[in-house]
Short mmCIF file of C-alpha atoms in Angstrom, two decimals:
data_model
loop_
_atom_site.label_atom_id
_atom_site.label_comp_id
_atom_site.label_asym_id
_atom_site.label_seq_id
_atom_site.Cartn_x
_atom_site.Cartn_y
_atom_site.Cartn_z
CA UNK A 1 19.58 40.91 42.84
CA UNK A 2 21.01 39.53 39.61
CA UNK A 3 21.02 36.04 41.06
CA UNK A 4 17.32 36.37 41.91
CA UNK A 5 16.54 37.31 38.32
CA UNK A 6 18.52 34.31 37.08
CA UNK A 7 16.69 32.00 39.46
CA UNK A 8 13.33 33.44 38.38
CA UNK A 9 14.16 32.90 34.71
CA UNK A 10 15.19 29.31 35.42
CA UNK A 11 11.95 28.79 37.36
CA UNK A 12 9.90 30.19 34.47
CA UNK A 13 11.66 28.00 31.91
CA UNK A 14 11.11 24.90 34.04
CA UNK A 15 7.46 25.83 34.54
CA UNK A 16 6.97 26.32 30.79
CA UNK A 17 8.49 22.90 30.11
CA UNK A 18 6.30 21.29 32.76
CA UNK A 19 3.17 22.86 31.25
CA UNK A 20 4.24 21.83 27.74
CA UNK A 21 5.09 18.23 28.58
CA UNK A 22 2.10 17.64 30.86
CA UNK A 23 -0.30 19.08 28.28
CA UNK A 24 1.29 17.13 25.42
CA UNK A 25 1.46 13.82 27.28
CA UNK A 26 -2.08 14.02 28.69
CA UNK A 27 -3.43 14.94 25.24
CA UNK A 28 -1.76 11.87 23.76
CA UNK A 29 -2.99 9.53 26.50
CA UNK A 30 -6.57 10.83 26.41
CA UNK A 31 -6.72 10.19 22.67
CA UNK A 32 -4.23 7.33 22.69
CA UNK A 33 -5.76 5.25 19.90
CA UNK A 34 -5.75 8.18 17.48
CA UNK A 35 -2.22 9.14 18.55
CA UNK A 36 -0.98 5.60 17.94
CA UNK A 37 -2.65 5.49 14.51
CA UNK A 38 -1.06 8.81 13.52
CA UNK A 39 2.33 7.76 14.86
CA UNK A 40 2.02 4.61 12.77
CA UNK A 41 1.82 6.83 9.68
CA UNK A 42 4.97 8.74 10.55
CA UNK A 43 7.78 8.26 7.99
CA UNK A 44 10.29 8.24 10.86
CA UNK A 45 8.53 6.17 13.49
CA UNK A 46 6.13 3.84 11.64
CA UNK A 47 8.09 0.72 12.49
CA UNK A 48 8.43 1.68 16.16
CA UNK A 49 4.93 3.04 16.80
CA UNK A 50 3.89 0.24 19.16
CA UNK A 51 6.37 1.16 21.88
CA UNK A 52 7.05 4.78 20.94
CA UNK A 53 3.38 5.64 21.45
CA UNK A 54 3.77 4.67 25.13
CA UNK A 55 7.35 5.78 25.64
CA UNK A 56 6.96 9.42 24.51
CA UNK A 57 4.14 10.48 26.88
CA UNK A 58 5.72 8.54 29.76
CA UNK A 59 9.07 10.30 29.24
CA UNK A 60 7.30 13.67 29.06
CA UNK A 61 5.56 13.03 32.38
CA UNK A 62 8.74 11.76 34.07
CA UNK A 63 10.72 14.82 32.92
CA UNK A 64 7.92 17.07 34.23
CA UNK A 65 8.18 15.45 37.66
CA UNK A 66 11.99 15.76 37.69
CA UNK A 67 11.77 19.46 36.75
CA UNK A 68 9.55 20.14 39.78
CA UNK A 69 12.16 18.74 42.20
CA UNK A 70 14.83 21.45 42.79
CA UNK A 71 17.52 18.89 43.63
CA UNK A 72 17.21 17.24 40.19
CA UNK A 73 16.28 20.31 38.13
CA UNK A 74 19.54 20.32 36.13
CA UNK A 75 18.98 16.70 35.15
CA UNK A 76 15.45 17.67 34.13
CA UNK A 77 16.70 20.60 32.03
CA UNK A 78 19.21 18.41 30.18
CA UNK A 79 16.53 15.78 29.64
CA UNK A 80 14.16 18.49 28.36
CA UNK A 81 16.87 19.81 26.04
CA UNK A 82 17.55 16.35 24.62
CA UNK A 83 13.88 15.56 24.09
CA UNK A 84 13.14 18.92 22.50
CA UNK A 85 16.15 18.57 20.17
CA UNK A 86 14.76 15.16 19.13
CA UNK A 87 11.36 16.71 18.42
CA UNK A 88 13.03 19.51 16.45
CA UNK A 89 15.20 17.13 14.42
CA UNK A 90 12.13 14.98 13.79
CA UNK A 91 10.15 17.87 12.32
CA UNK A 92 13.14 19.13 10.32
CA UNK A 93 13.63 15.71 8.69
CA UNK A 94 9.88 15.43 8.03
CA UNK A 95 9.87 18.77 6.23
CA UNK A 96 13.10 18.42 4.26
CA UNK A 97 14.00 14.75 3.79
CA UNK A 98 10.85 12.69 4.20
CA UNK A 99 9.00 11.38 1.13
CA UNK A 100 5.77 12.79 2.58
CA UNK A 101 4.47 14.95 5.42
CA UNK A 102 2.09 12.95 7.67
CA UNK A 103 -0.83 14.10 9.75
CA UNK A 104 -0.13 15.68 13.13
CA UNK A 105 0.46 13.46 16.15
CA UNK A 106 -1.59 14.98 18.93
CA UNK A 107 -1.16 17.70 21.49
CA UNK A 108 -0.11 21.21 20.55
CA UNK A 109 1.04 20.06 17.12
CA UNK A 110 -2.57 19.73 16.00
CA UNK A 111 -3.03 23.47 16.48
CA UNK A 112 0.07 24.44 14.47
CA UNK A 113 1.51 23.89 11.04
CA UNK A 114 4.72 21.88 10.81
CA UNK A 115 6.81 24.98 10.05
CA UNK A 116 5.32 26.92 12.98
CA UNK A 117 5.94 24.00 15.28
CA UNK A 118 9.55 23.82 14.13
CA UNK A 119 10.03 27.44 15.22
CA UNK A 120 8.17 26.68 18.45
CA UNK A 121 10.55 23.80 19.21
CA UNK A 122 13.65 25.85 18.40
CA UNK A 123 12.48 28.51 20.87
CA UNK A 124 12.14 25.89 23.61
CA UNK A 125 15.57 24.47 22.78
CA UNK A 126 17.02 27.96 23.25
CA UNK A 127 15.10 28.40 26.52
CA UNK A 128 16.59 25.18 27.89
CA UNK A 129 20.10 26.28 26.90
CA UNK A 130 19.54 29.71 28.50
CA UNK A 131 18.33 28.08 31.73
CA UNK A 132 21.40 25.80 31.82
CA UNK A 133 23.74 28.73 31.19
CA UNK A 134 22.07 30.86 33.91
CA UNK A 135 22.30 27.98 36.36
CA UNK A 136 26.03 27.78 35.61
CA UNK A 137 26.31 31.53 36.24
CA UNK A 138 24.80 31.03 39.71
CA UNK A 139 27.72 28.78 40.57
CA UNK A 140 30.58 30.78 39.09
CA UNK A 141 31.06 34.41 38.17
CA UNK A 142 33.57 33.70 35.42
CA UNK A 143 32.84 32.62 31.86
CA UNK A 144 30.72 29.59 31.06
CA UNK A 145 32.61 26.40 31.79
CA UNK A 146 33.93 24.26 28.98
CA UNK A 147 32.22 21.26 30.56
CA UNK A 148 28.76 22.83 30.09
CA UNK A 149 29.46 23.70 26.45
CA UNK A 150 30.62 20.16 25.78
CA UNK A 151 27.53 18.75 27.48
CA UNK A 152 25.19 20.93 25.40
CA UNK A 153 27.06 20.05 22.19
CA UNK A 154 26.91 16.35 23.10
CA UNK A 155 23.16 16.64 23.68
CA UNK A 156 22.65 18.21 20.25
CA UNK A 157 24.78 15.61 18.46
CA UNK A 158 23.34 12.61 20.33
CA UNK A 159 19.67 13.63 20.03
CA UNK A 160 19.92 14.59 16.37
CA UNK A 161 21.90 11.45 15.55
CA UNK A 162 19.35 9.23 17.30
CA UNK A 163 16.49 10.64 15.20
CA UNK A 164 18.51 10.26 11.99
CA UNK A 165 19.23 6.60 12.84
CA UNK A 166 15.54 5.99 13.64
CA UNK A 167 14.60 7.54 10.30
CA UNK A 168 16.86 5.27 8.24
CA UNK A 169 15.98 2.18 10.27
CA UNK A 170 12.25 2.85 9.99
CA UNK A 171 12.46 3.37 6.21
CA UNK A 172 14.37 0.10 5.83
CA UNK A 173 11.87 -1.82 7.96
CA UNK A 174 8.78 -0.28 6.37
CA UNK A 175 9.83 -0.95 2.78
CA UNK A 176 11.61 -4.28 3.12
CA UNK A 177 10.72 -5.85 6.52
CA UNK A 178 7.29 -4.40 7.11
CA UNK A 179 5.69 -5.40 10.45
CA UNK A 180 2.20 -4.93 8.90
CA UNK A 181 2.02 -1.17 9.32
CA UNK A 182 0.45 0.53 6.34
CA UNK A 183 1.72 3.88 5.17
CA UNK A 184 -1.14 6.08 4.03
CA UNK A 185 0.37 9.01 2.16
CA UNK A 186 -2.04 11.84 1.54
CA UNK A 187 -2.68 13.03 -2.01
CA UNK A 188 -1.34 9.84 -3.58
CA UNK A 189 -4.57 9.08 -5.41
CA UNK A 190 -7.25 11.69 -5.99
CA UNK A 191 -10.85 10.80 -6.79
CA UNK A 192 -11.83 12.14 -10.22
CA UNK A 193 -15.36 10.92 -10.93
CA UNK A 194 -17.65 7.93 -11.10
CA UNK A 195 -20.27 6.70 -13.52
CA UNK A 196 -23.17 4.33 -13.10
CA UNK A 197 -22.90 1.54 -15.68
CA UNK A 198 -26.44 0.31 -14.80
CA UNK A 199 -25.34 -3.35 -14.69
CA UNK A 200 -23.06 -5.23 -12.30
CA UNK A 201 -21.76 -7.69 -14.90
CA UNK A 202 -18.99 -5.48 -16.32
CA UNK A 203 -15.27 -6.22 -16.05
CA UNK A 204 -12.15 -4.59 -17.47
CA UNK A 205 -11.09 -5.99 -20.83
CA UNK A 206 -8.14 -3.71 -21.45
CA UNK A 207 -6.82 -0.26 -22.29
CA UNK A 208 -5.42 1.28 -25.46
CA UNK A 209 -4.67 4.84 -26.62
CA UNK A 210 -6.68 6.51 -23.89
CA UNK A 211 -9.67 4.19 -24.17
CA UNK A 212 -10.86 1.82 -21.46
CA UNK A 213 -12.53 -1.36 -22.70
CA UNK A 214 -15.25 -2.97 -20.58
CA UNK A 215 -16.52 -6.47 -21.22
CA UNK A 216 -19.85 -7.79 -19.98
CA UNK A 217 -20.49 -11.38 -18.89
CA UNK A 218 -24.18 -11.23 -19.84
CA UNK A 219 -23.55 -9.77 -23.31
CA UNK A 220 -20.11 -11.23 -24.06
CA UNK A 221 -19.87 -10.03 -27.69
CA UNK A 222 -20.28 -6.36 -26.78
CA UNK A 223 -17.42 -4.16 -25.58
CA UNK A 224 -18.07 -0.79 -23.95
CA UNK A 225 -15.47 1.84 -24.86
CA UNK A 226 -14.88 4.88 -22.64
CA UNK A 227 -12.38 7.65 -23.40
CA UNK A 228 -10.25 9.70 -21.00
CA UNK A 229 -12.95 12.37 -20.71
CA UNK A 230 -15.26 9.71 -19.30
CA UNK A 231 -17.69 9.92 -22.18
CA UNK A 232 -19.03 6.66 -23.52
CA UNK A 233 -17.82 6.55 -27.10
CA UNK A 234 -19.79 3.57 -28.27
CA UNK A 235 -20.46 -0.09 -27.84
CA UNK A 236 -18.45 -2.21 -30.24
CA UNK A 237 -19.86 -5.58 -31.21
CA UNK A 238 -17.50 -8.44 -31.94
CA UNK A 239 -18.21 -9.92 -35.35
CA UNK A 240 -18.59 -13.61 -34.51
CA UNK A 241 -20.95 -15.87 -36.48
CA UNK A 242 -20.16 -19.41 -35.31
CA UNK A 243 -23.18 -20.50 -33.25
CA UNK A 244 -22.07 -24.10 -32.71
CA UNK A 245 -19.52 -23.51 -29.96
CA UNK A 246 -20.93 -24.52 -26.51
CA UNK A 247 -19.83 -21.38 -24.67
CA UNK A 248 -20.31 -21.27 -20.91
CA UNK A 249 -18.12 -18.43 -19.61
CA UNK A 250 -16.98 -16.10 -22.37
CA UNK A 251 -14.48 -13.36 -21.67
CA UNK A 252 -12.93 -10.67 -23.87
CA UNK A 253 -9.43 -9.29 -23.31
CA UNK A 254 -7.86 -6.46 -25.30
CA UNK A 255 -4.08 -6.17 -25.37
CA UNK A 256 -2.37 -3.70 -27.65
CA UNK A 257 -3.99 -3.73 -31.10
CA UNK A 258 -5.62 -7.13 -30.64
CA UNK A 259 -8.58 -8.55 -28.77
CA UNK A 260 -9.15 -12.14 -27.66
CA UNK A 261 -12.51 -13.87 -27.31
CA UNK A 262 -12.04 -16.87 -25.04
CA UNK A 263 -13.74 -19.54 -22.99
CA UNK A 264 -11.66 -21.93 -20.91
CA UNK A 265 -14.44 -24.52 -20.63
CA UNK A 266 -14.67 -25.16 -24.40
CA UNK A 267 -11.72 -24.41 -24.64
CA UNK A 268 -11.12 -21.79 -27.34
CA UNK A 269 -9.35 -18.49 -28.08
CA UNK A 270 -10.41 -16.36 -31.04
CA UNK A 271 -8.54 -13.20 -31.97
CA UNK A 272 -9.06 -10.07 -34.00
CA UNK A 273 -8.07 -6.43 -34.38
CA UNK A 274 -9.64 -3.71 -32.21
CA UNK A 275 -9.91 -1.44 -35.27
CA UNK A 276 -12.94 -3.39 -36.55
CA UNK A 277 -13.60 -6.01 -33.83
CA UNK A 278 -13.82 -8.79 -36.41
CA UNK A 279 -12.64 -12.32 -35.70
CA UNK A 280 -9.51 -13.03 -37.75
CA UNK A 281 -8.75 -16.54 -36.60
CA UNK A 282 -8.29 -18.88 -33.66
CA UNK A 283 -5.62 -20.94 -31.92
CA UNK A 284 -5.43 -24.71 -32.07
CA UNK A 285 -4.79 -27.28 -29.34
CA UNK A 286 -5.81 -24.94 -26.54
CA UNK A 287 -5.99 -26.69 -23.14
CA UNK A 288 -8.83 -26.08 -20.71
CA UNK A 289 -8.09 -23.11 -18.49
CA UNK A 290 -9.59 -21.32 -15.50
CA UNK A 291 -7.54 -18.15 -16.03
CA UNK A 292 -5.52 -16.84 -18.98
CA UNK A 293 -3.47 -13.77 -19.86
CA UNK A 294 -1.99 -12.89 -23.28
CA UNK A 295 1.77 -12.26 -23.23
CA UNK A 296 1.98 -11.39 -26.92
CA UNK A 297 -0.16 -11.97 -30.02
CA UNK A 298 0.35 -15.75 -29.97
CA UNK A 299 1.65 -16.63 -26.47
CA UNK A 300 -0.44 -17.01 -23.33
CA UNK A 301 0.07 -17.90 -19.70
CA UNK A 302 -2.79 -19.91 -18.29
CA UNK A 303 -3.93 -21.78 -15.21
CA UNK A 304 -5.91 -25.01 -15.04
CA UNK A 305 -6.38 -27.88 -12.60
CA UNK A 306 -4.55 -30.66 -14.41
CA UNK A 307 -1.81 -30.90 -11.80
CA UNK A 308 -1.29 -33.80 -9.41
CA UNK A 309 -4.59 -34.72 -7.70
CA UNK A 310 -6.35 -32.08 -9.85
CA UNK A 311 -4.29 -29.28 -8.32
CA UNK A 312 -3.97 -25.87 -9.93
CA UNK A 313 -1.00 -25.48 -12.24
CA UNK A 314 0.38 -22.71 -14.46
CA UNK A 315 1.43 -23.26 -18.05
CA UNK A 316 2.58 -21.45 -21.19
CA UNK A 317 0.81 -21.84 -24.53
CA UNK A 318 2.87 -20.81 -27.60
CA UNK A 319 1.07 -21.08 -30.92
CA UNK A 320 4.23 -20.79 -33.01
CA UNK A 321 6.19 -23.66 -31.46
CA UNK A 322 6.16 -27.41 -31.99
CA UNK A 323 5.49 -28.04 -28.31
CA UNK A 324 2.61 -25.65 -27.81
CA UNK A 325 2.01 -26.32 -24.11
CA UNK A 326 4.60 -26.28 -21.35
CA UNK A 327 3.47 -26.68 -17.76
CA UNK A 328 5.34 -25.17 -14.80
CA UNK A 329 4.35 -27.35 -11.81
CA UNK A 330 6.74 -25.68 -9.36
CA UNK A 331 5.30 -22.16 -9.57
CA UNK A 332 2.18 -22.74 -7.45
CA UNK A 333 2.87 -24.30 -4.06
CA UNK A 334 0.35 -26.51 -2.29
CA UNK A 335 -0.36 -25.91 1.39
CA UNK A 336 -3.58 -27.83 2.04
CA UNK A 337 -5.39 -29.25 -0.99
CA UNK A 338 -3.69 -27.76 -4.05
CA UNK A 339 -6.90 -26.22 -5.41
CA UNK A 340 -8.46 -23.75 -2.99
CA UNK A 341 -5.17 -22.92 -1.28
CA UNK A 342 -3.51 -22.10 -4.64
CA UNK A 343 -6.43 -20.06 -5.95
CA UNK A 344 -5.57 -16.52 -6.94
CA UNK A 345 -5.21 -13.90 -9.67
CA UNK A 346 -3.13 -14.38 -12.80
CA UNK A 347 -1.55 -11.22 -14.22
CA UNK A 348 0.99 -10.33 -16.88
CA UNK A 349 3.11 -7.20 -16.57
CA UNK A 350 3.71 -5.98 -20.13
CA UNK A 351 6.30 -3.40 -19.14
CA UNK A 352 8.52 -5.82 -17.22
CA UNK A 353 7.52 -8.85 -19.34
CA UNK A 354 6.84 -10.82 -16.17
CA UNK A 355 4.13 -13.25 -15.07
CA UNK A 356 2.60 -12.37 -11.69
CA UNK A 357 0.32 -14.66 -9.69
CA UNK A 358 -1.25 -13.30 -6.48
CA UNK A 359 -2.72 -15.82 -4.02
CA UNK A 360 -6.16 -15.10 -2.54
CA UNK A 361 -5.65 -16.68 0.87
CA UNK A 362 -2.03 -16.07 1.82
CA UNK A 363 0.41 -13.15 1.85
CA UNK A 364 2.34 -14.25 -1.22
CA UNK A 365 2.70 -13.57 -4.91
CA UNK A 366 4.81 -15.35 -7.52
CA UNK A 367 6.90 -13.69 -10.22
CA UNK A 368 8.12 -15.64 -13.25
CA UNK A 369 9.64 -14.77 -16.61
CA UNK A 370 7.94 -15.22 -20.01
CA UNK A 371 9.04 -18.85 -20.14
CA UNK A 372 7.49 -19.63 -16.77
CA UNK A 373 10.82 -19.78 -14.93
CA UNK A 374 10.50 -18.70 -11.31
CA UNK A 375 12.20 -15.38 -10.53
CA UNK A 376 11.12 -14.99 -6.92
CA UNK A 377 8.31 -15.31 -4.41
CA UNK A 378 7.23 -11.99 -2.93
CA UNK A 379 5.13 -11.30 0.13
CA UNK A 380 2.47 -8.76 0.94
CA UNK A 381 2.84 -6.85 4.20
CA UNK A 382 0.25 -8.79 6.19
CA UNK A 383 1.27 -11.76 8.31
CA UNK A 384 -0.98 -14.57 7.03
CA UNK A 385 1.52 -16.90 5.40
CA UNK A 386 -0.69 -20.02 5.43
CA UNK A 387 -4.15 -20.16 3.88
CA UNK A 388 -6.87 -20.18 6.54
CA UNK A 389 -9.35 -22.41 4.76
CA UNK A 390 -11.26 -25.57 5.61
CA UNK A 391 -11.84 -28.09 2.84
CA UNK A 392 -14.49 -30.82 2.86
CA UNK A 393 -14.05 -33.93 0.67
CA UNK A 394 -17.29 -35.35 -0.76
CA UNK A 395 -18.19 -38.50 -2.71
CA UNK A 396 -15.21 -40.46 -1.56
CA UNK A 397 -12.80 -37.61 -2.02
CA UNK A 398 -13.78 -36.94 -5.64
CA UNK A 399 -15.38 -33.56 -4.92
CA UNK A 400 -13.97 -30.80 -2.77
CA UNK A 401 -15.82 -27.84 -1.29
CA UNK A 402 -15.11 -25.06 1.16
CA UNK A 403 -16.38 -26.25 4.55
CA UNK A 404 -16.25 -22.71 6.02
CA UNK A 405 -15.93 -19.18 4.65
CA UNK A 406 -12.25 -18.61 3.82
CA UNK A 407 -10.19 -15.70 5.10
CA UNK A 408 -9.40 -13.66 2.00
CA UNK A 409 -6.07 -11.87 2.17
CA UNK A 410 -5.73 -10.44 -1.35
CA UNK A 411 -9.02 -9.77 -3.16
CA UNK A 412 -8.32 -7.79 -6.35
CA UNK A 413 -5.04 -7.00 -8.08
CA UNK A 414 -3.52 -5.29 -11.11
CA UNK A 415 0.00 -4.51 -12.29
CA UNK A 416 1.46 -1.75 -14.42
CA UNK A 417 5.04 -0.68 -15.13
CA UNK A 418 7.08 -1.47 -12.00
CA UNK A 419 4.14 -1.51 -9.58
CA UNK A 420 1.76 -4.15 -8.26
CA UNK A 421 -1.60 -3.00 -6.83
CA UNK A 422 -3.41 -5.34 -4.43
CA UNK A 423 -6.67 -4.79 -2.60
CA UNK A 424 -6.12 -6.26 0.86
CA UNK A 425 -8.91 -7.56 3.08
CA UNK A 426 -6.75 -7.71 6.22
CA UNK A 427 -6.70 -4.75 8.60
CA UNK A 428 -3.22 -3.63 9.61
CA UNK A 429 -1.83 -2.22 12.84
CA UNK A 430 -3.01 1.21 14.02
CA UNK A 431 -5.87 1.36 11.51
CA UNK A 432 -9.35 2.51 12.47
CA UNK A 433 -12.56 0.69 11.62
CA UNK A 434 -14.39 3.57 9.84
CA UNK A 435 -11.79 3.65 7.07
CA UNK A 436 -12.22 -0.08 6.41
CA UNK A 437 -16.00 0.27 6.48
CA UNK A 438 -16.11 2.92 3.77
CA UNK A 439 -13.16 2.06 1.54
CA UNK A 440 -11.21 -0.67 -0.20
CA UNK A 441 -7.55 -0.50 0.84
CA UNK A 442 -5.04 -0.73 -2.00
CA UNK A 443 -1.46 -1.73 -1.14
CA UNK A 444 1.21 -0.85 -3.69
CA UNK A 445 4.46 -2.80 -4.18
CA UNK A 446 7.50 -2.05 -6.30
CA UNK A 447 8.36 -5.21 -8.24
CA UNK A 448 11.81 -3.94 -9.19
CA UNK A 449 12.89 -2.78 -5.76
CA UNK A 450 11.09 -5.70 -4.08
CA UNK A 451 9.56 -3.30 -1.60
CA UNK A 452 6.27 -2.04 -0.21
CA UNK A 453 5.58 1.53 -1.37
CA UNK A 454 2.38 2.87 0.21
CA UNK A 455 -1.36 2.32 0.65
CA UNK A 456 -4.41 4.37 -0.25
CA UNK A 457 -8.20 4.00 0.04
CA UNK A 458 -10.73 3.68 -2.77
CA UNK A 459 -13.99 4.95 -1.29
CA UNK A 460 -17.53 3.89 -2.08
CA UNK A 461 -17.43 0.29 -0.89
CA UNK A 462 -19.78 0.50 2.09
CA UNK A 463 -22.29 -1.95 0.59
CA UNK A 464 -20.39 -3.54 -2.30
CA UNK A 465 -16.90 -4.86 -2.78
CA UNK A 466 -14.36 -3.69 -5.31
CA UNK A 467 -14.60 -6.22 -8.17
CA UNK A 468 -11.98 -5.22 -10.70
CA UNK A 469 -8.99 -2.91 -11.19
CA UNK A 470 -7.29 -1.40 -14.22
CA UNK A 471 -4.12 0.69 -13.96
CA UNK A 472 -2.72 3.13 -16.53
CA UNK A 473 0.22 5.55 -16.42
CA UNK A 474 -1.96 8.20 -14.83
CA UNK A 475 -5.15 6.66 -13.42
CA UNK A 476 -6.69 3.84 -11.44
CA UNK A 477 -10.05 2.55 -12.68
CA UNK A 478 -12.21 0.42 -10.42
CA UNK A 479 -15.58 -1.32 -10.68
CA UNK A 480 -17.75 -1.35 -7.56
CA UNK A 481 -21.07 -3.11 -8.23
CA UNK A 482 -22.54 -1.03 -11.09
CA UNK A 483 -20.22 1.95 -10.69
CA UNK A 484 -17.03 2.76 -12.53
CA UNK A 485 -14.75 4.93 -10.35
CA UNK A 486 -11.65 6.80 -11.47
CA UNK A 487 -8.71 7.99 -9.34
CA UNK A 488 -5.81 10.12 -10.58
CA UNK A 489 -2.29 9.35 -9.38
CA UNK A 490 -0.51 12.21 -7.63
CA UNK A 491 2.65 12.90 -5.66
CA UNK A 492 4.80 9.90 -4.81
CA UNK A 493 2.54 7.41 -6.57
CA UNK A 494 2.71 9.44 -9.78
CA UNK A 495 6.50 9.48 -9.55
CA UNK A 496 6.77 5.78 -8.72
CA UNK A 497 4.60 4.55 -11.57
CA UNK A 498 6.59 6.59 -14.09
CA UNK A 499 9.75 4.77 -13.06
#
């Protein structure tokens, strides 16, 4: 009679496992694309999502079949025990050691919280152990054999150890050898508010003491000032009276207590104090430039096309030195023509005192010190290492034009403290189309650790592209057509930017 009860309990446990695994595996396969996307966001399995998304449901189905064959039931119970211990260890690490808790990954888990599912898994681990012990009791009437105890202990150690190894390997791959799998961590950036600026000609001039400065290409001498409460304080007008300068593309940048009125086609740089917005003076012997960033009150990093064969080149202008201009021809690397293929965004990180140049058409950015000396070449997580552009040469090779629309890799960028923010235009693995339709995807990199950190969406870009970014200690500001949008940093991103 007792043996019949034991057999019935074993049968029930096996049946429960079959129901669980069949339901879980079928649920994953029926919604496979969503399951693969969610698995790609797992902090433990991101790097292995491509094959794990197939392997897990297949293993669950195979174990279910083995459990239904009496001859191989013990093998099935041990396999069930191992798999359930892996699931349990996975959830435990997610809850206690992971940097974030991802979305659920299909099946029963979608109906439970992570903590409830942890208890659920522990119960099934115990059921498997009970079934194995009762099966041993059917063979012998004495105490449980030492061999069974060793086998159960080995299963626990092996399964838990395997998940721990996967966790550390995945973290290493994701941060330093990313296979183009983005990590979207919830509650990293929270939308605060937006404001219609009425015109689409605004750009970010700078930030100081809680105020955001917005320049306007159509009214270049006016600077819009917005405080942290999102109220427009006022429009400051730059006091400039010289009407003889042939300006073509005027831009205003505010850095610290100073502002700079500049035009690279003239070329000229005027400067003044943001307390009164009056021109105090100008710099002499300025070269033509297509991009320029102040590094301090009298030193600038710039880009122009005076390199070999009119290629883009970076240089340093220092007003207080005898040799005011020093070019750094080795920083930008030619791939096709030296102009379009080296086009990109010039930034200066004030916190790290580093020059950063982000290419538009390849997965690369350049980091140099204040003197223009190369520190390293970093890479974004996408896989486009060579610019996909087609250049046409006109008028005997004198003029160059794009012969086809280029594939933009990095569209907008900004840097602050130890972080580099880049809006990517390349869709990664396991990412769905609706997200890319409604949002600009911002990838974040740690310049100190030389690693990828995370990604997050900036919504509101269905019809218009994100044009400009500004990053502070606490917020991200973006311009989308005529709208100024504000996101607040939270969670991991808030912690990372404070480092």
